[in-house]
mmCIF file of C-alpha atoms in Angstrom:
data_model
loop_
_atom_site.group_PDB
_atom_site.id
_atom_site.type_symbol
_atom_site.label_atom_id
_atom_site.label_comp_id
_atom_site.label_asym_id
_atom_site.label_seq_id
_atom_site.Cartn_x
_atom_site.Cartn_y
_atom_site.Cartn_z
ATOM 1 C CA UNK A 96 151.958 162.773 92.625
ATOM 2 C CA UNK A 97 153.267 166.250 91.824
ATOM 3 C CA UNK A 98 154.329 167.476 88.357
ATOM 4 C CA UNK A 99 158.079 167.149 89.148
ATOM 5 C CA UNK A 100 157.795 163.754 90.279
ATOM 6 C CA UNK A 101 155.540 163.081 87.072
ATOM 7 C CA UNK A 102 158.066 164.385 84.687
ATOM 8 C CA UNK A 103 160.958 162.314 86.510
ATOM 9 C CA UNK A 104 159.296 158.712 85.921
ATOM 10 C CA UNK A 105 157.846 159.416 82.342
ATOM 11 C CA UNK A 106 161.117 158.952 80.415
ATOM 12 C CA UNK A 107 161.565 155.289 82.242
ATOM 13 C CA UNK A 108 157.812 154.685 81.317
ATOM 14 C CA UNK A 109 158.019 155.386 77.922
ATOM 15 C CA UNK A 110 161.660 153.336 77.841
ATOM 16 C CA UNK A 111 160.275 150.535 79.153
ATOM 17 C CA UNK A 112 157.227 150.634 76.671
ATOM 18 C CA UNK A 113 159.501 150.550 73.862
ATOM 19 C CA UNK A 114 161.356 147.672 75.658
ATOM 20 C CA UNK A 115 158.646 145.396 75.728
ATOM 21 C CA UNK A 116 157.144 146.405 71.913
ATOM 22 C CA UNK A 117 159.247 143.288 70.563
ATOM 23 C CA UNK A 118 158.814 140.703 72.640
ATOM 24 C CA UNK A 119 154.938 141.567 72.320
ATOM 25 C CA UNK A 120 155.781 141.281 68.489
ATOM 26 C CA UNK A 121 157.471 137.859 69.081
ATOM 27 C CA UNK A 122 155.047 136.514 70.899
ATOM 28 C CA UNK A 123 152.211 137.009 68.645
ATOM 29 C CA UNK A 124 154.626 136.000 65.749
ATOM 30 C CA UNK A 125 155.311 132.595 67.385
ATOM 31 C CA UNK A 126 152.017 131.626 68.799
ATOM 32 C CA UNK A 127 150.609 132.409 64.340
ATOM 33 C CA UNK A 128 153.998 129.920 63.944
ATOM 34 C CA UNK A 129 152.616 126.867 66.273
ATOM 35 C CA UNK A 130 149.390 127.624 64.711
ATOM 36 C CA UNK A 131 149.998 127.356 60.806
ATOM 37 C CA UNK A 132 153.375 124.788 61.125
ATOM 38 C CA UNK A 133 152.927 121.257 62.822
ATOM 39 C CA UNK A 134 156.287 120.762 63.048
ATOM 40 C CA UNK A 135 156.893 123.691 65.571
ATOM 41 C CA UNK A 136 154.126 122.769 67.111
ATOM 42 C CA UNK A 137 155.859 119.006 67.675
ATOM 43 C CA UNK A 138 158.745 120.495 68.674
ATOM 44 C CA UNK A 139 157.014 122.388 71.247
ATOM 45 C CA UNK A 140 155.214 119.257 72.443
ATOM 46 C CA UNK A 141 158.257 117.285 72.877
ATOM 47 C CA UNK A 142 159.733 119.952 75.074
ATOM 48 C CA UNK A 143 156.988 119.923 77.528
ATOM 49 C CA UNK A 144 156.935 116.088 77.573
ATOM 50 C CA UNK A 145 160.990 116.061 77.956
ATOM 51 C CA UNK A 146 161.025 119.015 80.724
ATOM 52 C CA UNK A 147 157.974 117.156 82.600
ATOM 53 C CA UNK A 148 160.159 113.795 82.462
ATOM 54 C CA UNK A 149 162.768 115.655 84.045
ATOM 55 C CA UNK A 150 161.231 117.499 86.555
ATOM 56 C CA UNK A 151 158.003 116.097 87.014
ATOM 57 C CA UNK A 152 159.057 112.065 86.991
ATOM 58 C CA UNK A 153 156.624 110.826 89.643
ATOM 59 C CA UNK A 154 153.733 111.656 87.697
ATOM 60 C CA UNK A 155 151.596 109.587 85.770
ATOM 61 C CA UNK A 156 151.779 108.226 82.156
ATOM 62 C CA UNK A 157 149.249 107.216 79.850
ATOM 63 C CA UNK A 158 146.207 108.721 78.913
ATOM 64 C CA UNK A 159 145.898 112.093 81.146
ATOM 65 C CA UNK A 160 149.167 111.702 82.061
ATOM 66 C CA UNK A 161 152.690 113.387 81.416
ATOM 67 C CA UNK A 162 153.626 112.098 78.161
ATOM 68 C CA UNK A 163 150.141 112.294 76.336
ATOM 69 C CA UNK A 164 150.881 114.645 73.599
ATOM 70 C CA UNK A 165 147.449 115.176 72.903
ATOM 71 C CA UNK A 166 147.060 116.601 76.038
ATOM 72 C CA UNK A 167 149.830 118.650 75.941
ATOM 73 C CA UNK A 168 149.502 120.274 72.187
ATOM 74 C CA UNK A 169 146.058 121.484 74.213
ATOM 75 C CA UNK A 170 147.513 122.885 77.358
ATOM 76 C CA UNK A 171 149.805 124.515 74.746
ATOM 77 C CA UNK A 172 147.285 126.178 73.039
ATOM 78 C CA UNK A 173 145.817 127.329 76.198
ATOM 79 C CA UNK A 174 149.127 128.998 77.408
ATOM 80 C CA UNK A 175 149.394 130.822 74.285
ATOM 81 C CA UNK A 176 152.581 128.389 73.430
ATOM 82 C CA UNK A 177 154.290 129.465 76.368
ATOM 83 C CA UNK A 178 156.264 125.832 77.212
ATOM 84 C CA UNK A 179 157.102 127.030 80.781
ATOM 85 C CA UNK A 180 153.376 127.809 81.298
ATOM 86 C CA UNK A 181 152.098 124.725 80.011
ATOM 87 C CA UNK A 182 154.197 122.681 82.439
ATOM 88 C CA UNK A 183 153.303 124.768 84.954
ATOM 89 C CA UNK A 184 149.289 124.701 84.545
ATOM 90 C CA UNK A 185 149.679 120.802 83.484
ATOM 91 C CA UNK A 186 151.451 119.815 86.040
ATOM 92 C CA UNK A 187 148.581 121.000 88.297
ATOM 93 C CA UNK A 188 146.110 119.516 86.020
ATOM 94 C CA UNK A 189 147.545 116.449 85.930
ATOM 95 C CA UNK A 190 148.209 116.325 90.092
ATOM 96 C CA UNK A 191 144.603 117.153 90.663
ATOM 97 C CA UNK A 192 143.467 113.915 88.612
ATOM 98 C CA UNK A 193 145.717 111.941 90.315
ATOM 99 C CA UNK A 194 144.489 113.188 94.260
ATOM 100 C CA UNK A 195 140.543 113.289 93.115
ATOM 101 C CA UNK A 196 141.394 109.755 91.378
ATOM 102 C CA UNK A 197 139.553 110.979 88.301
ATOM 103 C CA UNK A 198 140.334 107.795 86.432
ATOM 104 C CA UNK A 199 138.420 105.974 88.930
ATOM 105 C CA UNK A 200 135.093 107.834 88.770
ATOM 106 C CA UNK A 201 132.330 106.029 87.525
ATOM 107 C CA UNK A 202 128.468 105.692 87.376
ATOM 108 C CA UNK A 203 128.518 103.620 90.427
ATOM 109 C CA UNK A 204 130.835 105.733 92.436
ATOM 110 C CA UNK A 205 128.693 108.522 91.542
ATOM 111 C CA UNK A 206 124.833 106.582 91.619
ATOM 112 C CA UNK A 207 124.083 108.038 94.373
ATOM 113 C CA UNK A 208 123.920 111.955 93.819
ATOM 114 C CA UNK A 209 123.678 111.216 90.042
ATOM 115 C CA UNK A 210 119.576 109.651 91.432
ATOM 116 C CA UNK A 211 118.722 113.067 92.074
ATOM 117 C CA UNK A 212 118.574 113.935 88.805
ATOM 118 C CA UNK A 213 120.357 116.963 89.292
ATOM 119 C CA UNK A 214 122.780 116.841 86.076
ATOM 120 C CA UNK A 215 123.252 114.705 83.284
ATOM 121 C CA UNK A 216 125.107 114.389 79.757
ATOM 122 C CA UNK A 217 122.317 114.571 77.410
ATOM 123 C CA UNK A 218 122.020 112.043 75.006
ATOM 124 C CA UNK A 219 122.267 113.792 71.833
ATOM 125 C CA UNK A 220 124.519 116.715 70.579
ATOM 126 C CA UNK A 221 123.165 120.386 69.972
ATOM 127 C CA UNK A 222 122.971 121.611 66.566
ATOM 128 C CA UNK A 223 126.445 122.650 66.825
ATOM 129 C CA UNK A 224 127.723 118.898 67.384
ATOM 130 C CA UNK A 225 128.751 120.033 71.376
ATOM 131 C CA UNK A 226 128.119 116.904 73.891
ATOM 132 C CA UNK A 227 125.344 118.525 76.406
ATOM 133 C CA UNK A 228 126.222 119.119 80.353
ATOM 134 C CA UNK A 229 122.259 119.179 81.660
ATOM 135 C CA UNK A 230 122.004 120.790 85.394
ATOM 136 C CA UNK A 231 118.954 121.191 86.821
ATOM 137 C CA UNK A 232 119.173 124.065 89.321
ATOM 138 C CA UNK A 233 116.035 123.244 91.365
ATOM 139 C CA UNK A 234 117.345 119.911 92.427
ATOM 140 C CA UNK A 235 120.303 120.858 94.288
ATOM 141 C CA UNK A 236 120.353 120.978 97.157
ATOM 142 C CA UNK A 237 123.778 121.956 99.104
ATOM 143 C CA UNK A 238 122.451 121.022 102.520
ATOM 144 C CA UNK A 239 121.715 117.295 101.333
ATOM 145 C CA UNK A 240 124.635 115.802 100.213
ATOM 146 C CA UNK A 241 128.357 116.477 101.119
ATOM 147 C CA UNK A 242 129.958 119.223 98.315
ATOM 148 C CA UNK A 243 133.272 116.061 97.495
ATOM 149 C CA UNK A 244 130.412 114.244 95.928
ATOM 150 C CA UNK A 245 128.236 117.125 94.128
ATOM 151 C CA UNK A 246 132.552 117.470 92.747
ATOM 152 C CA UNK A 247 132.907 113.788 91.696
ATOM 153 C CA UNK A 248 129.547 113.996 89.678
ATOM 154 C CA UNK A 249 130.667 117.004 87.915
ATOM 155 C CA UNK A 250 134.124 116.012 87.018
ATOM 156 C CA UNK A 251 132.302 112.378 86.005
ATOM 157 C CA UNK A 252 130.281 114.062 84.039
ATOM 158 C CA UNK A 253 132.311 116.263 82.246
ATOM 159 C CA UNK A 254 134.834 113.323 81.789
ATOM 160 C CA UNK A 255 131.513 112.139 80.045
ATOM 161 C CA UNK A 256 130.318 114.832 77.756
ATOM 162 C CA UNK A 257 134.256 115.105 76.193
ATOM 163 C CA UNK A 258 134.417 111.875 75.286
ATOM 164 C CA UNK A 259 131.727 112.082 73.194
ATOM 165 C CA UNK A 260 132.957 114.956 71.075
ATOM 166 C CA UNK A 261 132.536 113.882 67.455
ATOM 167 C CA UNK A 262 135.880 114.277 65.504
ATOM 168 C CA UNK A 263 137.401 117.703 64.913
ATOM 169 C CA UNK A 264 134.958 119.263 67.750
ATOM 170 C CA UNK A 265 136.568 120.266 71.134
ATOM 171 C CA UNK A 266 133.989 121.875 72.870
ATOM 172 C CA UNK A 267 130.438 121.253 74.854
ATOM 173 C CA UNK A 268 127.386 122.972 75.544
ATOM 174 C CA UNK A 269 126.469 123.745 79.576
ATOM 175 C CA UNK A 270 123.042 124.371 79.808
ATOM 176 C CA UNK A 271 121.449 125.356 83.734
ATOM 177 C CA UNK A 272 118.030 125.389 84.146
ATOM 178 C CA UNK A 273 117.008 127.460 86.272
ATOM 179 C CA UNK A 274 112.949 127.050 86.416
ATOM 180 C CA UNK A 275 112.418 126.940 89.940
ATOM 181 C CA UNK A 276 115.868 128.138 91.389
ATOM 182 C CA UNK A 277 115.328 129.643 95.085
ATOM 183 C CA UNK A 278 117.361 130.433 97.636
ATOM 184 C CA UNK A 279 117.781 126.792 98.820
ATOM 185 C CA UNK A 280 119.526 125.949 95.836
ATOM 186 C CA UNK A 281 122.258 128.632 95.781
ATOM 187 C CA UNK A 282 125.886 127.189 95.949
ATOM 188 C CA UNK A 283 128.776 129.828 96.044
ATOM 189 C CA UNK A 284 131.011 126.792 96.593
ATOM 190 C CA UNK A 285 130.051 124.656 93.875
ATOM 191 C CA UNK A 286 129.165 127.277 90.963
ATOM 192 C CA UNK A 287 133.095 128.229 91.661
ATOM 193 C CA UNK A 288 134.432 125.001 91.996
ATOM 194 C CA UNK A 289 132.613 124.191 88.375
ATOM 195 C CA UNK A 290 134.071 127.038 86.658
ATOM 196 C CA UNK A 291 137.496 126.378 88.216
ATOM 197 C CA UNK A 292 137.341 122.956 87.036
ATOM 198 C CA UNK A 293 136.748 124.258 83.445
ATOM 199 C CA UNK A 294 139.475 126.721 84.004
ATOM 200 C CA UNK A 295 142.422 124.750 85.401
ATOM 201 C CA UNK A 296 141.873 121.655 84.667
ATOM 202 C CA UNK A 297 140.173 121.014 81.074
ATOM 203 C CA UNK A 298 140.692 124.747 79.498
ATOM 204 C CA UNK A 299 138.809 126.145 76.913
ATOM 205 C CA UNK A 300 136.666 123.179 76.801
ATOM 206 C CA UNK A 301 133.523 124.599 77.625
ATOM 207 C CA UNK A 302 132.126 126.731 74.806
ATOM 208 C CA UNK A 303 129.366 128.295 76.335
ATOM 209 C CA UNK A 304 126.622 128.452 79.116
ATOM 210 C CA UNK A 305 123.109 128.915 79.126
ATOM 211 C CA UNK A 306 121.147 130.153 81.581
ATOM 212 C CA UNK A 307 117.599 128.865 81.221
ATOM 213 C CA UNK A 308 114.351 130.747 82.571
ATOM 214 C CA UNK A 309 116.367 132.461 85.816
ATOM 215 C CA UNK A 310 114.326 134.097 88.521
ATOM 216 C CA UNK A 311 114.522 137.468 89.748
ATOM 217 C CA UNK A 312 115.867 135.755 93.279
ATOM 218 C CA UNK A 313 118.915 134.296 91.325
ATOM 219 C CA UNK A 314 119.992 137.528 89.703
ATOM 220 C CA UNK A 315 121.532 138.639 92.714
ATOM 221 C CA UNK A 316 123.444 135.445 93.286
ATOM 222 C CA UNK A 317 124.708 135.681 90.003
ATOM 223 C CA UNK A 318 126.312 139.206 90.346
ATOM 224 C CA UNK A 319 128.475 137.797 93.772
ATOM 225 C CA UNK A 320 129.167 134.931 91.758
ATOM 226 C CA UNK A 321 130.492 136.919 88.395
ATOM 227 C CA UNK A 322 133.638 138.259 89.592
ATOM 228 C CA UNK A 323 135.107 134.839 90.711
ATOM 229 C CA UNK A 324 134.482 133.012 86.782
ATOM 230 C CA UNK A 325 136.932 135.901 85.408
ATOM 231 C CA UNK A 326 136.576 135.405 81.438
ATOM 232 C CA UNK A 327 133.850 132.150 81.757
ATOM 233 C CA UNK A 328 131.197 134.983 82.552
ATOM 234 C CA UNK A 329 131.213 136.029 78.925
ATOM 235 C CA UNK A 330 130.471 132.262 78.046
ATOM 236 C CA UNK A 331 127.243 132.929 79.467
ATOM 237 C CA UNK A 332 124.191 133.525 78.014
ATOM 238 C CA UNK A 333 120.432 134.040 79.728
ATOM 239 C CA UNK A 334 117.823 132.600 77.581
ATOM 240 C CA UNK A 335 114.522 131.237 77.621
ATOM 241 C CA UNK A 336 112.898 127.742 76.801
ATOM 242 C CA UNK A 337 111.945 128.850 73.601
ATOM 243 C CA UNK A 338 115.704 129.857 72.453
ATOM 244 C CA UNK A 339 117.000 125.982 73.397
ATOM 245 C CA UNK A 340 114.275 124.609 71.306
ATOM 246 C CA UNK A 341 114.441 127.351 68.668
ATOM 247 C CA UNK A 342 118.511 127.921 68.324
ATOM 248 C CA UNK A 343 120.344 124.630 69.875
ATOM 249 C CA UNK A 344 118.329 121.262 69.031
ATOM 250 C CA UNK A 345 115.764 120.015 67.028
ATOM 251 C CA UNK A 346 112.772 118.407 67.635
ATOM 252 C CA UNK A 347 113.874 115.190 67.561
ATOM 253 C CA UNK A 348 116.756 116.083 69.763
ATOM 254 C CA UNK A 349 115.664 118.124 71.936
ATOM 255 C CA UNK A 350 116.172 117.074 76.037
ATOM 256 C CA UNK A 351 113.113 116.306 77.847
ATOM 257 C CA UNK A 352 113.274 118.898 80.487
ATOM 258 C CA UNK A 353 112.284 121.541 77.467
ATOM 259 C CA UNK A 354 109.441 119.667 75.945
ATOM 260 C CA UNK A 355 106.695 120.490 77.731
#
């Protein structure tokens, strides 16, 4: 760009830099509002439910459905308070349930792959109260089973591990062991699908991710894999054995995998 051309467009930047200084200031100003006043926050909710009556009618109602508030005060907070934004990303949400029939999963529709012992909800919470989402790297195997039902036990399980947040909690605890992880095990596919699902479809519900023990031979994997999570990447953390025993359970609680 030459100097002339430089000195042309810099007036218009800085304009529209000064434009967009209040909105900015608005923004932040009304997302402290929904935060500290319940009543805004209501008001907020009902307009998502009312605009998703209107133009989203055919979906469903009920629990996971259009008009659960609860769900949409969360999808709120996730867009920042943004009510166009929240329609948008629940209307997705709440279309994908529907087509994956989400409501219908269960331990029988998911017995077989769940046999493989491949992932589980652990049956106590960490120290921080978080439900536990178990995988055990070593035991998948992509080649095995078709990648719909490796999906329907992860969105079971998840289903799973939120409802048994205790009250006032909203997060769990993913925990991938990785002991034993070679290259039969790798799944581009699935490791994205996973973090999508957190993503898009229960946000800011997973609070962070440890990665247990990991070979040399996955490091590589992970750094292909990295750019597609975005943001989840900072959930994660690379630990050893002796850090979940030491910093997330007790004795008493601690899963089975890590005792020996």
């Amino acid at each position: 760009m030459s100097l002339r051309s430089y000195h042309s467009l810099a007036p218009q930047f800085v304009n529209s830099i000064k434009l967009t200084q209040k909105p900015i200031r608005n923004c932040k100003f009304s997302v402290m509002n929904c935060i500290s006043d319940p009543n805004y926050s209501r008001k907020l909710v009902l307009q998502v439910k009312e605009k998703l009556e209107k133009d989203y009618h055919s979906l469903p109602v009920g629990k996971n459905g259009r008009d659960d508030e609860e769900m949409i005060l969360w999808f709120l907070k996730d867009r920042k308070f943004s009510v166009d934004k929240a329609v948008e990303k629940l209307t997705k949400a709440i279309k994908w349930r529907q087509e994956f029939r989400v409501s219908e999963l269960n331990e029988e529709s998911v017995k077989g792959v769940a046999e493989t012992g491949k992932s589980y909800v652990h049956d106590f919470l960490d120290i921080k109260d978080r439900p536990v989402l178990l995988v055990v790297a070593s035991k998948h195997l992509p080649s095995v089973f078709d990648v719909v039902e490796d999906e329907k036990l992860c969105t079971f399980l998840v289903e799973k591990a939120l409802s048994k947040l205790p009250p006032g909690k909203e997060e769990i605890l993913g925990i991938i062991d990785l002991r034993g992880f070679g290259t039969q095990n790798a799944d581009l596919k699935f490791l994205t699908f996973l973090f999508d699902v957190f993503y898009c479809y229960y946000p800011r519900r997973l609070g962070e991710v440890l990665f247990v023990e990991a070979p040399f031979v996955f490091k590589p994997f992970w750094q292909l894999v990295k750019p597609w999570v975005k943001s989840y990447a900072s959930l994660v953390k690379f630990c050893s054995v002796e850090t979940v025993r030491k910093e997330y359970f007790t004795e008493a609680t601690l899963p089975v995998n890590f005792r020996n």
